[in-house]
Amino acid sequence: MRIEITSKHLAVTDPIRERIESRFEKLNRHDVDLISPHVIITQEGNDFQIEASMGVPSGKLFAKASHENLYNAINQMGQKLERQLNRHAHKDQAKRHVKPAAVEVEEEESAA
């Protein structure tokens, strides 16, 4: 999987690229095809903003994180993508898709 990394006002060094790639490797655990992942890094003032978007077979995922430490922003973005991908991968197992079974109520005979 090739990740396209775009940066504005910042050089993408090998450690930054490795951190981003390691976050995306964690997403591969969900056995969902990631289609053309793209990461954009910007620096505004003291904060780093990182945005990631990628396609999945039934839609698109997007996450954005901001932090004064670039590596913390990358981790936050990865966690957001992981939650979305987990929700997407287990959608068919969610309780809202299961119809509740009919509950039979037995009437007790009372001794009067």
PDB file of C-alpha atoms in Angstrom:
ATOM      1  CA  MET A   1       0.000   0.000   0.000  1.00  0.00           C
ATOM      2  CA  ARG A   2       1.374   3.369  -0.982  1.00  0.00           C
ATOM      3  CA  ILE A   3       0.402   6.382   1.095  1.00  0.00           C
ATOM      4  CA  GLU A   4       0.493   9.775  -0.566  1.00  0.00           C
ATOM      5  CA  ILE A   5       1.786  12.375   1.895  1.00  0.00           C
ATOM      6  CA  THR A   6       1.464  16.067   1.089  1.00  0.00           C
ATOM      7  CA  SER A   7       2.918  18.764   3.294  1.00  0.00           C
ATOM      8  CA  LYS A   8       2.495  22.503   3.323  1.00  0.00           C
ATOM      9  CA  HIS A   9       5.252  24.575   4.942  1.00  0.00           C
ATOM     10  CA  LEU A  10       7.003  21.474   6.282  1.00  0.00           C
ATOM     11  CA  ALA A  11       9.493  18.942   4.920  1.00  0.00           C
ATOM     12  CA  VAL A  12       8.359  15.331   5.250  1.00  0.00           C
ATOM     13  CA  THR A  13      11.298  13.559   6.852  1.00  0.00           C
ATOM     14  CA  ASP A  14      11.811   9.801   7.086  1.00  0.00           C
ATOM     15  CA  PRO A  15      10.713   9.612  10.765  1.00  0.00           C
ATOM     16  CA  ILE A  16       7.468  11.454   9.937  1.00  0.00           C
ATOM     17  CA  ARG A  17       6.809   9.148   6.976  1.00  0.00           C
ATOM     18  CA  GLU A  18       7.558   6.073   9.118  1.00  0.00           C
ATOM     19  CA  ARG A  19       5.161   7.195  11.871  1.00  0.00           C
ATOM     20  CA  ILE A  20       2.361   7.754   9.361  1.00  0.00           C
ATOM     21  CA  GLU A  21       3.002   4.405   7.677  1.00  0.00           C
ATOM     22  CA  SER A  22       3.018   2.612  11.038  1.00  0.00           C
ATOM     23  CA  ARG A  23      -0.390   4.104  11.878  1.00  0.00           C
ATOM     24  CA  PHE A  24      -1.782   2.880   8.552  1.00  0.00           C
ATOM     25  CA  GLU A  25      -0.286  -0.593   9.119  1.00  0.00           C
ATOM     26  CA  LYS A  26      -2.443  -0.858  12.240  1.00  0.00           C
ATOM     27  CA  LEU A  27      -5.496  -0.246  10.056  1.00  0.00           C
ATOM     28  CA  ASN A  28      -4.674  -3.324   7.952  1.00  0.00           C
ATOM     29  CA  ARG A  29      -5.753  -5.535  10.883  1.00  0.00           C
ATOM     30  CA  HIS A  30      -9.383  -4.956   9.941  1.00  0.00           C
ATOM     31  CA  ASP A  31      -9.068  -6.788   6.596  1.00  0.00           C
ATOM     32  CA  VAL A  32     -10.640  -3.913   4.680  1.00  0.00           C
ATOM     33  CA  ASP A  33      -9.082  -2.725   1.436  1.00  0.00           C
ATOM     34  CA  LEU A  34      -7.760   0.826   1.840  1.00  0.00           C
ATOM     35  CA  ILE A  35      -8.039   2.668  -1.451  1.00  0.00           C
ATOM     36  CA  SER A  36      -5.553   5.478  -2.211  1.00  0.00           C
ATOM     37  CA  PRO A  37      -4.841   6.832   1.283  1.00  0.00           C
ATOM     38  CA  HIS A  38      -3.814  10.490   1.301  1.00  0.00           C
ATOM     39  CA  VAL A  39      -2.381  12.491   4.209  1.00  0.00           C
ATOM     40  CA  ILE A  40      -2.020  16.286   4.308  1.00  0.00           C
ATOM     41  CA  ILE A  41       0.157  17.944   6.943  1.00  0.00           C
ATOM     42  CA  THR A  42      -0.059  21.681   7.610  1.00  0.00           C
ATOM     43  CA  GLN A  43       1.370  23.913  10.274  1.00  0.00           C
ATOM     44  CA  GLU A  44      -0.675  26.862  11.487  1.00  0.00           C
ATOM     45  CA  GLY A  45       1.019  28.877  14.184  1.00  0.00           C
ATOM     46  CA  ASN A  46       2.249  26.468  16.836  1.00  0.00           C
ATOM     47  CA  ASP A  47      -0.197  23.703  15.911  1.00  0.00           C
ATOM     48  CA  PHE A  48       0.205  20.955  13.355  1.00  0.00           C
ATOM     49  CA  GLN A  49      -2.904  19.832  11.527  1.00  0.00           C
ATOM     50  CA  ILE A  50      -3.045  16.482   9.857  1.00  0.00           C
ATOM     51  CA  GLU A  51      -5.847  15.269   7.605  1.00  0.00           C
ATOM     52  CA  ALA A  52      -6.220  11.797   6.204  1.00  0.00           C
ATOM     53  CA  SER A  53      -8.686  10.490   3.677  1.00  0.00           C
ATOM     54  CA  MET A  54      -9.022   7.109   2.041  1.00  0.00           C
ATOM     55  CA  GLY A  55     -11.542   5.061   0.232  1.00  0.00           C
ATOM     56  CA  VAL A  56     -12.977   1.787   1.442  1.00  0.00           C
ATOM     57  CA  PRO A  57     -15.101  -0.571  -0.683  1.00  0.00           C
ATOM     58  CA  SER A  58     -18.377   0.961   0.507  1.00  0.00           C
ATOM     59  CA  GLY A  59     -17.467   4.604   1.047  1.00  0.00           C
ATOM     60  CA  LYS A  60     -14.810   6.993   2.211  1.00  0.00           C
ATOM     61  CA  LEU A  61     -13.138   7.680   5.559  1.00  0.00           C
ATOM     62  CA  PHE A  62     -11.791  11.042   6.708  1.00  0.00           C
ATOM     63  CA  ALA A  63     -10.060  12.112   9.910  1.00  0.00           C
ATOM     64  CA  LYS A  64      -8.531  15.388  11.035  1.00  0.00           C
ATOM     65  CA  ALA A  65      -6.422  16.070  14.109  1.00  0.00           C
ATOM     66  CA  SER A  66      -4.578  19.074  15.476  1.00  0.00           C
ATOM     67  CA  HIS A  67      -1.883  19.254  18.148  1.00  0.00           C
ATOM     68  CA  GLU A  68       1.215  21.289  18.942  1.00  0.00           C
ATOM     69  CA  ASN A  69       3.289  18.086  18.642  1.00  0.00           C
ATOM     70  CA  LEU A  70       3.246  16.580  15.135  1.00  0.00           C
ATOM     71  CA  TYR A  71       3.621  12.993  16.356  1.00  0.00           C
ATOM     72  CA  ASN A  72       0.695  13.380  18.774  1.00  0.00           C
ATOM     73  CA  ALA A  73      -1.412  14.766  15.917  1.00  0.00           C
ATOM     74  CA  ILE A  74      -0.483  11.731  13.792  1.00  0.00           C
ATOM     75  CA  ASN A  75      -1.481   9.388  16.632  1.00  0.00           C
ATOM     76  CA  GLN A  76      -4.818  11.166  17.150  1.00  0.00           C
ATOM     77  CA  MET A  77      -5.561  10.988  13.426  1.00  0.00           C
ATOM     78  CA  GLY A  78      -4.717   7.279  13.414  1.00  0.00           C
ATOM     79  CA  GLN A  79      -7.000   6.605  16.374  1.00  0.00           C
ATOM     80  CA  LYS A  80      -9.887   8.399  14.678  1.00  0.00           C
ATOM     81  CA  LEU A  81      -9.393   6.400  11.479  1.00  0.00           C
ATOM     82  CA  GLU A  82      -9.154   3.178  13.457  1.00  0.00           C
ATOM     83  CA  ARG A  83     -12.469   3.867  15.218  1.00  0.00           C
ATOM     84  CA  GLN A  84     -14.164   4.627  11.905  1.00  0.00           C
ATOM     85  CA  LEU A  85     -12.709   1.550  10.242  1.00  0.00           C
ATOM     86  CA  ASN A  86     -13.680  -0.645  13.200  1.00  0.00           C
ATOM     87  CA  ARG A  87     -17.228   0.692  13.018  1.00  0.00           C
ATOM     88  CA  HIS A  88     -17.262   0.067   9.263  1.00  0.00           C
ATOM     89  CA  ALA A  89     -15.799  -3.454   9.517  1.00  0.00           C
ATOM     90  CA  HIS A  90     -18.232  -4.603  12.224  1.00  0.00           C
ATOM     91  CA  LYS A  91     -21.319  -2.827  10.945  1.00  0.00           C
ATOM     92  CA  ASP A  92     -23.123  -6.064  10.131  1.00  0.00           C
ATOM     93  CA  GLN A  93     -22.526  -7.341  13.676  1.00  0.00           C
ATOM     94  CA  ALA A  94     -23.939  -4.254  15.384  1.00  0.00           C
ATOM     95  CA  LYS A  95     -26.969  -4.730  17.624  1.00  0.00           C
ATOM     96  CA  ARG A  96     -29.035  -2.246  15.655  1.00  0.00           C
ATOM     97  CA  HIS A  97     -29.082  -4.682  12.737  1.00  0.00           C
ATOM     98  CA  VAL A  98     -30.412  -7.586  14.786  1.00  0.00           C
ATOM     99  CA  LYS A  99     -34.124  -7.891  15.293  1.00  0.00           C
ATOM    100  CA  PRO A 100     -35.010  -8.658  18.907  1.00  0.00           C
ATOM    101  CA  ALA A 101     -36.430 -12.107  19.501  1.00  0.00           C
ATOM    102  CA  ALA A 102     -40.039 -12.299  20.566  1.00  0.00           C
ATOM    103  CA  VAL A 103     -40.319 -12.629  24.307  1.00  0.00           C
ATOM    104  CA  GLU A 104     -42.935 -15.015  25.544  1.00  0.00           C
ATOM    105  CA  VAL A 105     -44.577 -14.055  28.790  1.00  0.00           C
ATOM    106  CA  GLU A 106     -45.914 -16.878  30.892  1.00  0.00           C
ATOM    107  CA  GLU A 107     -48.817 -15.997  33.084  1.00  0.00           C
ATOM    108  CA  GLU A 108     -48.631 -17.358  36.571  1.00  0.00           C
ATOM    109  CA  GLU A 109     -51.718 -18.910  37.986  1.00  0.00           C
ATOM    110  CA  SER A 110     -52.443 -17.373  41.306  1.00  0.00           C
ATOM    111  CA  ALA A 111     -54.067 -19.293  44.080  1.00  0.00           C
ATOM    112  CA  ALA A 112     -57.013 -17.217  45.165  1.00  0.00           C
TER     113      ALA A 112
END
